[in-house]
Short mmCIF file of C-alpha atoms in Angstrom, two decimals:
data_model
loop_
_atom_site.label_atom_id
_atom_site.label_comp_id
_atom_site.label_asym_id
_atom_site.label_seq_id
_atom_site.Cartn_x
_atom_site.Cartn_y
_atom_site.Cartn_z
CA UNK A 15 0.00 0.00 0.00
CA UNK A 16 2.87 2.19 0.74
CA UNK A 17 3.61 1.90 -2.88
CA UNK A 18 0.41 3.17 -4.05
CA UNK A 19 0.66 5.98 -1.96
CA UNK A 20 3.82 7.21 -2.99
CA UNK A 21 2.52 7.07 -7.10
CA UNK A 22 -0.47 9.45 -5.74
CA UNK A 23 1.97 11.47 -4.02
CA UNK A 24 4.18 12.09 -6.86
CA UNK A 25 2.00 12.99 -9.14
CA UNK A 26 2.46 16.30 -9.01
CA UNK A 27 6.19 16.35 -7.90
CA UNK A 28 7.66 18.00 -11.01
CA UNK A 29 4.96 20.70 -10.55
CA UNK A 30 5.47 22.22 -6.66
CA UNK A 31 8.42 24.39 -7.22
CA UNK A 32 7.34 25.30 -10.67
CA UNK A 33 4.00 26.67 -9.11
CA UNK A 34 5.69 29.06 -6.32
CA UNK A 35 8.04 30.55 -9.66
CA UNK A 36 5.87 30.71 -12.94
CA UNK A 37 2.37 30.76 -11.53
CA UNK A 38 2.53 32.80 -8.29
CA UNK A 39 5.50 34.64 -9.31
CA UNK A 40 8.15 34.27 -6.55
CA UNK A 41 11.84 33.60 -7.50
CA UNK A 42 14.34 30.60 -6.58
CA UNK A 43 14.50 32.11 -2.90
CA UNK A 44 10.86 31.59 -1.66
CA UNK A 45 11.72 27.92 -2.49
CA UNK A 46 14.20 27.73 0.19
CA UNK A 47 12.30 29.64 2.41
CA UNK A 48 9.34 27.28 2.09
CA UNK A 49 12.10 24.41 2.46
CA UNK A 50 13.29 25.71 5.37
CA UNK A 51 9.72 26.41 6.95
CA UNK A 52 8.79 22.89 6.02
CA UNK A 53 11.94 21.23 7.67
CA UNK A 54 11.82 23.02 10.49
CA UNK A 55 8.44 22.18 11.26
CA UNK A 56 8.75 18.93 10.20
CA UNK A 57 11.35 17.94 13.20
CA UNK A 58 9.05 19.92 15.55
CA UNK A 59 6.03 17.75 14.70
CA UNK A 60 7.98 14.40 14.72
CA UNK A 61 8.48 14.72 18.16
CA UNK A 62 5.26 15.57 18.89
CA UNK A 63 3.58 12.61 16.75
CA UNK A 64 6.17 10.52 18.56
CA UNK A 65 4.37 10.71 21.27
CA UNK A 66 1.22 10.85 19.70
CA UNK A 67 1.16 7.50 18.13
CA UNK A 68 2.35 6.09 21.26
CA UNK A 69 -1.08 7.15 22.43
CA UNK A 70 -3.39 6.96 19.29
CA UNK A 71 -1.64 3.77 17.60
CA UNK A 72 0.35 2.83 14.99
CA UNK A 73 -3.01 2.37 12.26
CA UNK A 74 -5.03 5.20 13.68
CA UNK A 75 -2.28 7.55 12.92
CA UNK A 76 -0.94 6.48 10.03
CA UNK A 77 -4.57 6.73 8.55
CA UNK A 78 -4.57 9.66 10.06
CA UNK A 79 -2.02 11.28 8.72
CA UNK A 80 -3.16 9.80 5.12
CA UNK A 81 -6.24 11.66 5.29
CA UNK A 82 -4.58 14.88 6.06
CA UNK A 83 -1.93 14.75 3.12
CA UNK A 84 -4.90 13.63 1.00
CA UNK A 85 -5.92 17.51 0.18
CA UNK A 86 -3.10 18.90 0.16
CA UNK A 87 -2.08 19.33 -3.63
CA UNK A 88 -5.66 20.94 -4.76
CA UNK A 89 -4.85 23.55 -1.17
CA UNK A 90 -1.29 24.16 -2.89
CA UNK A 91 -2.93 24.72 -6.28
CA UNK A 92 -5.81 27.14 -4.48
CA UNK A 93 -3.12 29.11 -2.19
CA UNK A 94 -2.87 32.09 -4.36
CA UNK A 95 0.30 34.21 -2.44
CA UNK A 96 3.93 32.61 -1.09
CA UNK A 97 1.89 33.18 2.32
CA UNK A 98 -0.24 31.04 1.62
CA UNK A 99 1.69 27.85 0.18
CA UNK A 100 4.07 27.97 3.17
CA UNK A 101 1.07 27.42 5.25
CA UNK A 102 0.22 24.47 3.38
CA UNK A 103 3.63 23.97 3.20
CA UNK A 104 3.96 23.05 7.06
CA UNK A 105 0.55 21.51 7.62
CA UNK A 106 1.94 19.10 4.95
CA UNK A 107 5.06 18.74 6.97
CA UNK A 108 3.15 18.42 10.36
CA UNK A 109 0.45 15.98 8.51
CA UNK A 110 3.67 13.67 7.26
CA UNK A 111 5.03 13.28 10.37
CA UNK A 112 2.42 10.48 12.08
CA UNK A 113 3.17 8.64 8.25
CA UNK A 114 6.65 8.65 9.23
CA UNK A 115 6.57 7.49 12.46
CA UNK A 116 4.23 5.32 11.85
CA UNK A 117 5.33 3.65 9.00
CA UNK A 118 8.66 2.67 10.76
CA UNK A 119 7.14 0.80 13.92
CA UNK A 120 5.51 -0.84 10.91
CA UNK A 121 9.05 -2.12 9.94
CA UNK A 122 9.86 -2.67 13.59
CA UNK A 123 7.18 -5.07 14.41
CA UNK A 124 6.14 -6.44 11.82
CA UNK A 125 9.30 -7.76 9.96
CA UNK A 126 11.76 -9.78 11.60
CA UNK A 127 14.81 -8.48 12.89
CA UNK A 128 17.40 -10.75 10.19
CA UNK A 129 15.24 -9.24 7.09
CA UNK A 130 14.80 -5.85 8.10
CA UNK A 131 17.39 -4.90 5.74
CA UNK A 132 16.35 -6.50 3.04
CA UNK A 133 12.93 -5.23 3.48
CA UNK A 134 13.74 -2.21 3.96
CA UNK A 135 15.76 -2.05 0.88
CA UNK A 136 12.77 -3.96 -1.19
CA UNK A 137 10.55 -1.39 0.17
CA UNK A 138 12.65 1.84 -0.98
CA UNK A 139 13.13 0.66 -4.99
CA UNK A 140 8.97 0.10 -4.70
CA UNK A 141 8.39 2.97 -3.54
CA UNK A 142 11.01 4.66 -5.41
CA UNK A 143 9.66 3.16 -8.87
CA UNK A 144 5.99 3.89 -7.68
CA UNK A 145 7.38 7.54 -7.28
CA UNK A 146 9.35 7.86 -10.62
CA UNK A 147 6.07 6.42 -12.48
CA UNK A 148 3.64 9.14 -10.51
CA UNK A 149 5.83 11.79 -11.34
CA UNK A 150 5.76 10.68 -15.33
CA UNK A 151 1.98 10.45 -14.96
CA UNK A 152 1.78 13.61 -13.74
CA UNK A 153 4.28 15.16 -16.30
CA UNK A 154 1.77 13.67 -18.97
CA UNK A 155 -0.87 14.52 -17.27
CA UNK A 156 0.14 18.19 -16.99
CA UNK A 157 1.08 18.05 -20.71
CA UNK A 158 -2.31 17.18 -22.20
CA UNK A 159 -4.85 18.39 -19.70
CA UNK A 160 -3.35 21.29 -17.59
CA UNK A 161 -1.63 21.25 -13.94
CA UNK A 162 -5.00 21.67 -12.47
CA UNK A 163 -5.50 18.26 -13.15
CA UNK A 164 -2.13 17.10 -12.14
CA UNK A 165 -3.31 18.65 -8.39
CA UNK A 166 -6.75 16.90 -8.60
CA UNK A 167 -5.57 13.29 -9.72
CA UNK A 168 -3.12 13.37 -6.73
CA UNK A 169 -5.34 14.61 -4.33
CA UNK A 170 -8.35 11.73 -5.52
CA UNK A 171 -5.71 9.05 -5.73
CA UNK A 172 -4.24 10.02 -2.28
CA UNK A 173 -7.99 9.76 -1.10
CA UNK A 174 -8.63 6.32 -2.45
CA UNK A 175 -5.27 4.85 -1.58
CA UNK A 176 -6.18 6.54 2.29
CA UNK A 177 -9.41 4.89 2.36
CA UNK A 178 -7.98 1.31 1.27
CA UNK A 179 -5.13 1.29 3.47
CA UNK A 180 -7.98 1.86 6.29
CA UNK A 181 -9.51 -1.03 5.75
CA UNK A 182 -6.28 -3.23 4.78
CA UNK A 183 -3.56 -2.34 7.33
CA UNK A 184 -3.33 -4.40 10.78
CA UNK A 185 -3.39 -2.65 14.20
CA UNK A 186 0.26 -3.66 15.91
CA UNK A 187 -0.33 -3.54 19.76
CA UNK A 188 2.27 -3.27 21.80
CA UNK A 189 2.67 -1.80 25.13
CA UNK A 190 4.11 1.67 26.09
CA UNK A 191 7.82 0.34 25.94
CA UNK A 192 7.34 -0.83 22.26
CA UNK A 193 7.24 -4.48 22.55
CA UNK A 194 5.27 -5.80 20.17
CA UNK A 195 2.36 -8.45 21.78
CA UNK A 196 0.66 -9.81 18.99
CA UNK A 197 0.66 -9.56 15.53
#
């Protein structure tokens, strides 16, 4: 599922920076602005969802956090000043963070300890292949129909993917001091 996600996600990724220069009008500088604003907040919220899913659990946030990312490219494509996009900018950041920790006590518990590696490796070309091939959809898909559409695929296939990772990802339960119970 993780996968999937990551092909709705990078739909649009040839498109972000390109919207904050050639159709808002800001220069190379508001990018690194809004990367700064978004790293920064980013390390802020992992801590805080740390803590979070310790509470909430692993599925619960990680669904949570889908949902959240789900809007974001049609908000980036509506945000009409730099102001705006580095708002979205860090809710994006602070709505990745629960995905991220989540995603790793996924690893943790669920894959054994002597193929973690290999997993883990497995799991970055998917991902990264599912990524390369969103990002060529959305190149086409900016080509032939406009970047409005680019926004709106990503944001409906973000939505679906959300909704069926609901249903189809397991609950770990472990206790407070992350040992995992049951599978």
């Amino acid at each position: 599922m993780t996968s999937a996600f990551h092909l709705a996600v990078n739909i649009p990724a040839s498109f972000w920076d390109y919207y904050i220069m050639v159709v808002i009008g800001c220069n190379e500088s508001w990018v690194t602005v809004k990367n700064i604003a978004m790293l920064s907040s980013k390390a802020i919220a992992l801590r805080i969802w740390a803590l979070l899913v310790d509470s909430m659990g692993a599925k619960r946030s990680l669904s949570i956090s889908m949902a959240a990312v789900s809007p974001i490219p049609l908000l980036y494509y509506n945000a009409t000043s730099v102001f705006e996009l580095m708002g979205v900018s860090i809710f994006s950041s602070v709505a990745w963070a629960p995905w991220d920790v989540a995603t790793a006590l996924y690893v943790y518990y669920l894959v054994p300890e002597d193929r973690r590696p290999a997993f883990t490796s497995l799991r970055n070309v998917s991902s990264n292949i599912a990524a390369t091939l969103g990002s060529a959809m959305g190149s086409w898909i900016g080509a032939h129909l406009g970047i409005y559409y680019v926004f709106l695929a990503s944001t409906i296939l973000r939505s679906t993917t959300a909704m069926l990772a609901y249903k189809m990802t397991p609950e770990l339960r472990y206790s407070s001091e992350y040992r995992l119970l049951e599978r």
